[in-house]
């Protein structure tokens, strides 16, 4: 089925379009895109789950948080330095929340779907 035929049968209201955009594993477009992406990763020699780079980033962020937290709890500093250390811990937590969770979700979706 060509793209024009698919678009002719597209739902008209917004909610229906959003539901129709959810890919079904048997959908020919979805199958072709997954095949081409897998081929790209294979040809380029890239690990589709991120490999060691993802683990290094996660460990770096966890070490940053541990260092910030340890400094915050076990040192005596002035108000300005304490606020900077707390901000550093907060940024480390945000980094973990975004990067580690994001990378884990991507890796998991690739494992579940593939």
Coordinates of N, CA, C and O in Angstrom, one line a residue:
X1 N 0.9 -1.2 0.0 CA 0.0 0.0 0.0 C 0.9 1.2 0.0 O 1.9 1.3 0.7
X2 N 0.6 2.2 -0.8 CA 1.4 3.4 -0.9 C 1.0 4.4 0.1 O 0.0 4.3 0.7
X3 N 1.9 5.4 0.3 CA 1.7 6.5 1.3 C 0.4 7.3 1.1 O -0.4 7.6 2.0
X4 N 0.1 7.6 -0.2 CA -1.1 8.3 -0.6 C -2.4 7.6 -0.1 O -3.3 8.2 0.4
X5 N -2.4 6.3 -0.4 CA -3.6 5.5 0.1 C -3.7 5.5 1.6 O -4.8 5.5 2.1
X6 N -2.6 5.4 2.3 CA -2.7 5.4 3.7 C -3.2 6.8 4.2 O -4.0 6.8 5.2
X7 N -2.7 7.9 3.6 CA -3.2 9.2 4.0 C -4.6 9.4 3.7 O -5.3 10.1 4.4
X8 N -5.1 8.8 2.6 CA -6.5 9.0 2.2 C -7.5 8.4 3.3 O -8.6 8.8 3.5
X9 N -7.0 7.4 4.0 CA -7.8 6.7 5.0 C -7.4 7.2 6.4 O -7.9 6.6 7.4
X10 N -6.7 8.3 6.5 CA -6.3 8.8 7.8 C -7.5 9.4 8.6 O -8.3 10.0 7.9
X11 N -7.6 9.2 9.9 CA -8.6 9.8 10.6 C -8.6 11.3 10.6 O -7.5 11.9 10.4
X12 N -9.7 11.9 10.8 CA -9.8 13.4 10.7 C -9.6 14.1 12.0 O -9.0 15.2 12.1
X13 N -10.1 13.6 13.2 CA -9.9 14.4 14.4 C -8.5 14.1 15.0 O -7.9 13.1 14.8
X14 N -8.1 14.9 15.9 CA -6.7 14.9 16.5 C -6.5 13.6 17.3 O -5.5 13.0 17.2
X15 N -7.4 13.3 18.2 CA -7.2 12.1 19.0 C -7.1 10.8 18.2 O -6.3 10.0 18.5
X16 N -7.9 10.7 17.2 CA -7.8 9.5 16.3 C -6.5 9.5 15.6 O -5.9 8.4 15.4
X17 N -6.0 10.7 15.2 CA -4.7 10.7 14.5 C -3.6 10.3 15.5 O -2.7 9.5 15.1
X18 N -3.7 10.7 16.7 CA -2.7 10.3 17.7 C -2.7 8.8 17.9 O -1.7 8.2 18.0
X19 N -3.9 8.2 18.0 CA -4.0 6.8 18.2 C -3.5 6.0 17.0 O -2.9 5.0 17.1
X20 N -3.8 6.6 15.8 CA -3.4 5.9 14.6 C -1.9 6.0 14.4 O -1.3 5.1 13.7
X21 N -1.2 6.9 15.1 CA 0.2 7.0 14.9 C 1.0 6.0 15.7 O 2.2 5.8 15.5
X22 N 0.3 5.3 16.6 CA 1.0 4.3 17.4 C 1.3 3.1 16.5 O 0.4 2.6 15.8
X23 N 2.6 2.8 16.4 CA 3.0 1.8 15.4 C 2.6 0.4 15.9 O 2.8 0.0 17.0
X24 N 2.2 -0.4 15.0 CA 1.8 -1.8 15.2 C 2.9 -2.6 14.7 O 3.5 -2.3 13.6
X25 N 3.3 -3.6 15.4 CA 4.5 -4.4 14.9 C 4.4 -5.0 13.6 O 5.3 -5.2 12.9
X26 N 3.1 -5.3 13.1 CA 2.9 -5.8 11.8 C 2.8 -4.8 10.7 O 2.7 -5.1 9.5
X27 N 2.9 -3.5 11.0 CA 2.8 -2.4 10.0 C 4.0 -2.5 9.1 O 5.1 -2.5 9.5
X28 N 3.7 -2.5 7.8 CA 4.8 -2.6 6.8 C 5.8 -1.4 6.9 O 7.0 -1.6 6.8
X29 N 5.4 -0.2 7.2 CA 6.3 0.9 7.4 C 7.2 0.7 8.6 O 8.4 0.9 8.5
X30 N 6.6 0.3 9.7 CA 7.4 0.1 10.9 C 8.4 -1.0 10.7 O 9.5 -0.9 11.1
X31 N 8.0 -2.1 10.0 CA 8.9 -3.2 9.8 C 10.1 -2.8 8.9 O 11.2 -3.1 9.2
X32 N 9.8 -2.0 7.9 CA 10.9 -1.5 7.0 C 11.8 -0.6 7.7 O 13.0 -0.7 7.5
X33 N 11.3 0.3 8.5 CA 12.1 1.3 9.2 C 13.0 0.5 10.2 O 14.2 0.7 10.2
X34 N 12.5 -0.4 10.9 CA 13.3 -1.2 11.8 C 14.4 -2.0 11.1 O 15.5 -2.1 11.6
X35 N 14.0 -2.5 9.9 CA 15.0 -3.3 9.1 C 16.2 -2.4 8.7 O 17.3 -2.8 8.8
X36 N 15.8 -1.2 8.2 CA 16.8 -0.3 7.7 C 17.7 0.2 8.9 O 18.9 0.4 8.7
X37 N 17.1 0.5 10.0 CA 17.9 0.9 11.2 C 18.8 -0.2 11.7 O 20.0 0.0 11.9
X38 N 18.3 -1.4 11.7 CA 19.2 -2.6 12.1 C 20.3 -2.7 11.1 O 21.5 -3.0 11.5
X39 N 20.1 -2.6 9.8 CA 21.1 -2.7 8.8 C 22.1 -1.6 9.0 O 23.3 -1.8 8.9
X40 N 21.7 -0.4 9.3 CA 22.6 0.8 9.5 C 23.6 0.4 10.7 O 24.8 0.6 10.6
X41 N 23.0 0.0 11.8 CA 23.8 -0.3 13.0 C 24.8 -1.4 12.6 O 26.0 -1.4 13.0
X42 N 24.4 -2.4 11.9 CA 25.2 -3.5 11.5 C 26.4 -3.1 10.6 O 27.5 -3.4 10.8
X43 N 26.0 -2.3 9.6 CA 27.1 -1.8 8.6 C 28.1 -0.9 9.3 O 29.2 -0.9 9.0
X44 N 27.6 0.0 10.2 CA 28.5 0.9 10.9 C 29.3 0.3 12.1 O 30.1 0.9 12.6
X45 N 28.9 -0.9 12.5 CA 29.5 -1.6 13.6 C 29.2 -0.9 14.9 O 30.0 -0.9 15.8
X46 N 28.0 -0.3 15.0 CA 27.6 0.4 16.2 C 26.6 -0.5 17.1 O 25.7 -1.1 16.5
X47 N 26.9 -0.5 18.4 CA 26.0 -1.3 19.3 C 24.6 -0.5 19.4 O 24.6 0.6 19.8
X48 N 23.6 -1.1 19.0 CA 22.3 -0.5 19.0 C 21.8 -0.1 20.5 O 20.8 0.7 20.6
X49 N 22.4 -0.7 21.5 CA 22.0 -0.4 22.9 C 22.9 0.6 23.5 O 22.8 0.9 24.7
X50 N 23.9 1.1 22.8 CA 24.8 2.2 23.4 C 26.1 1.6 23.8 O 27.1 2.3 23.9
X51 N 26.1 0.4 24.2 CA 27.4 -0.3 24.6 C 28.0 0.4 25.9 O 27.4 0.9 26.8
X52 N 29.4 0.3 25.9 CA 30.1 0.8 27.0 C 30.0 2.3 27.2 O 30.1 2.8 28.4
X53 N 29.7 3.0 26.2 CA 29.6 4.5 26.3 C 28.4 4.9 27.3 O 28.6 5.8 28.1
X54 N 27.3 4.2 27.2 CA 26.2 4.4 28.0 C 26.5 4.1 29.5 O 26.2 4.9 30.4
X55 N 27.2 3.0 29.7 CA 27.6 2.6 31.1 C 28.6 3.6 31.7 O 28.5 4.0 32.8
X56 N 29.6 4.1 30.9 CA 30.5 5.1 31.3 C 29.8 6.4 31.7 O 30.1 7.0 32.8
X57 N 28.9 6.8 30.9 CA 28.1 8.0 31.2 C 27.3 7.9 32.5 O 27.3 8.7 33.4
X58 N 26.7 6.7 32.7 CA 25.9 6.5 33.9 C 26.8 6.5 35.1 O 26.5 7.1 36.2
X59 N 28.0 5.8 35.0 CA 28.9 5.7 36.2 C 29.5 7.1 36.5 O 29.6 7.5 37.7
X60 N 29.7 7.9 35.5 CA 30.2 9.3 35.7 C 29.2 10.1 36.4 O 29.5 10.8 37.4
X61 N 27.9 10.0 36.0 CA 26.9 10.8 36.7 C 26.7 10.3 38.1 O 26.5 11.2 39.0
X62 N 26.7 9.0 38.3 CA 26.6 8.5 39.7 C 27.8 8.9 40.6 O 27.6 9.3 41.8
X63 N 29.0 8.9 40.0 CA 30.1 9.4 40.8 C 30.0 10.9 41.1 O 30.4 11.3 42.2
X64 N 29.5 11.7 40.2 CA 29.3 13.1 40.4 C 28.4 13.3 41.5 O 28.6 14.1 42.4
X65 N 27.2 12.6 41.5 CA 26.3 12.7 42.6 C 26.9 12.3 43.9 O 26.7 13.0 44.9
X66 N 27.6 11.2 43.9 CA 28.2 10.7 45.2 C 29.2 11.7 45.7 O 29.2 12.0 46.9
X67 N 30.0 12.3 44.9 CA 31.0 13.3 45.3 C 30.3 14.5 45.8 O 30.7 15.1 46.9
X68 N 29.2 15.0 45.2 CA 28.5 16.2 45.6 C 27.8 15.9 46.9 O 27.9 16.7 47.9
X69 N 27.2 14.8 47.0 CA 26.5 14.4 48.3 C 27.4 14.3 49.4 O 27.2 14.8 50.5
X70 N 28.6 13.6 49.2 CA 29.6 13.4 50.3 C 30.1 14.7 50.7 O 30.3 15.0 51.9
X71 N 30.4 15.6 49.8 CA 31.0 16.9 50.1 C 29.9 17.7 50.9 O 30.2 18.4 51.9
X72 N 28.7 17.6 50.5 CA 27.6 18.4 51.1 C 27.4 17.9 52.5 O 27.2 18.8 53.4
X73 N 27.4 16.6 52.8 CA 27.1 16.1 54.1 C 28.3 16.1 55.1 O 28.1 16.4 56.2
X74 N 29.5 15.9 54.6 CA 30.6 15.7 55.5 C 31.6 16.8 55.5 O 32.7 16.7 56.1
X75 N 31.3 17.9 54.9 CA 32.2 19.1 55.0 C 31.5 20.3 55.6 O 30.3 20.4 55.6
X76 N 32.3 21.2 56.2 CA 31.7 22.4 56.8 C 32.2 23.5 55.9 O 33.4 23.8 55.8
X77 N 31.3 24.2 55.2 CA 31.6 25.3 54.4 C 30.7 26.5 54.6 O 29.7 26.3 55.4
X78 N 31.0 27.6 54.0 CA 30.1 28.7 54.2 C 28.8 28.5 53.4 O 28.6 27.6 52.6
X79 N 27.9 29.5 53.5 CA 26.6 29.4 52.9 C 26.7 29.3 51.4 O 26.1 28.5 50.7
X80 N 27.5 30.2 50.8 CA 27.7 30.2 49.3 C 28.2 28.9 48.8 O 27.7 28.3 47.8
X81 N 29.2 28.4 49.4 CA 29.8 27.1 49.0 C 28.8 26.0 49.2 O 28.7 25.1 48.3
X82 N 28.1 26.0 50.3 CA 27.1 24.9 50.5 C 26.0 25.0 49.4 O 25.5 23.9 48.9
X83 N 25.6 26.2 49.0 CA 24.5 26.3 48.0 C 25.1 25.8 46.7 O 24.3 25.2 45.9
X84 N 26.3 26.1 46.4 CA 26.9 25.6 45.1 C 27.0 24.1 45.1 O 26.8 23.4 44.1
X85 N 27.4 23.5 46.2 CA 27.5 22.0 46.3 C 26.1 21.4 46.2 O 25.9 20.4 45.5
X86 N 25.1 22.0 46.8 CA 23.7 21.5 46.7 C 23.2 21.7 45.2 O 22.6 20.7 44.7
X87 N 23.6 22.7 44.6 CA 23.2 22.9 43.2 C 23.9 21.8 42.3 O 23.3 21.3 41.4
X88 N 25.2 21.5 42.6 CA 25.9 20.5 41.9 C 25.2 19.1 42.1 O 25.0 18.4 41.1
X89 N 24.8 18.8 43.3 CA 24.1 17.6 43.6 C 22.7 17.6 42.8 O 22.3 16.5 42.2
X90 N 22.1 18.7 42.8 CA 20.8 18.8 42.0 C 21.0 18.6 40.5 O 20.2 17.9 39.9
X91 N 22.0 19.1 40.0 CA 22.3 18.9 38.6 C 22.7 17.5 38.3 O 22.3 16.9 37.2
X92 N 23.4 16.9 39.2 CA 23.8 15.5 39.0 C 22.5 14.6 39.0 O 22.4 13.7 38.2
X93 N 21.6 14.9 40.0 CA 20.3 14.2 40.0 C 19.5 14.4 38.7 O 18.9 13.4 38.2
X94 N 19.5 15.6 38.2 CA 18.8 15.8 37.0 C 19.5 15.1 35.8 O 18.8 14.5 34.9
X95 N 20.8 15.0 35.8 CA 21.5 14.3 34.8 C 21.1 12.8 34.8 O 20.9 12.1 33.8
X96 N 21.1 12.3 36.0 CA 20.7 10.9 36.2 C 19.3 10.6 35.8 O 19.0 9.7 35.0
X97 N 18.4 11.5 36.2 CA 17.0 11.4 35.9 C 16.8 11.4 34.4 O 16.0 10.7 33.8
X98 N 17.5 12.3 33.7 CA 17.2 12.4 32.3 C 18.0 11.3 31.5 O 17.5 10.5 30.8
X99 N 19.4 11.3 31.7 CA 20.2 10.5 30.8 C 20.1 9.0 31.1 O 19.9 8.2 30.2
X100 N 20.2 8.6 32.4 CA 20.1 7.2 32.7 C 18.8 6.6 32.4 O 18.6 5.6 31.8
X101 N 17.7 7.3 32.8 CA 16.4 6.9 32.5 C 16.1 6.8 31.0 O 15.5 5.9 30.5
X102 N 16.5 7.9 30.3 CA 16.3 7.9 28.9 C 17.0 6.8 28.2 O 16.4 6.1 27.4
X103 N 18.3 6.6 28.5 CA 19.1 5.5 27.9 C 18.5 4.2 28.2 O 18.5 3.3 27.3
X104 N 18.1 4.0 29.4 CA 17.5 2.7 29.8 C 16.2 2.4 29.1 O 15.9 1.3 28.7
X105 N 15.4 3.4 28.9 CA 14.1 3.3 28.2 C 14.4 2.9 26.7 O 13.7 2.0 26.2
X106 N 15.3 3.6 26.1 CA 15.7 3.3 24.7 C 16.2 1.9 24.6 O 15.8 1.2 23.7
X107 N 17.1 1.5 25.4 CA 17.7 0.2 25.3 C 16.6 -0.9 25.6 O 16.6 -1.9 24.9
X108 N 15.7 -0.6 26.5 CA 14.7 -1.6 26.8 C 13.7 -1.7 25.6 O 13.3 -2.8 25.3
X109 N 13.4 -0.6 25.0 CA 12.4 -0.7 23.9 C 13.1 -1.4 22.7 O 12.4 -2.1 22.0
X110 N 14.4 -1.3 22.5 CA 15.0 -2.0 21.5 C 15.1 -3.5 21.8 O 15.0 -4.4 20.9
X111 N 15.3 -3.9 23.1 CA 15.3 -5.3 23.5 C 13.9 -5.9 23.3 O 13.7 -7.0 22.8
X112 N 12.9 -5.2 23.8 CA 11.5 -5.7 23.8 C 11.0 -5.8 22.4 O 10.3 -6.8 22.0
X113 N 11.3 -4.9 21.5 CA 10.8 -4.9 20.1 C 11.6 -5.8 19.2 O 11.1 -6.3 18.2
X114 N 12.9 -6.0 19.5 CA 13.7 -6.7 18.6 C 14.0 -8.1 19.0 O 14.4 -9.0 18.5

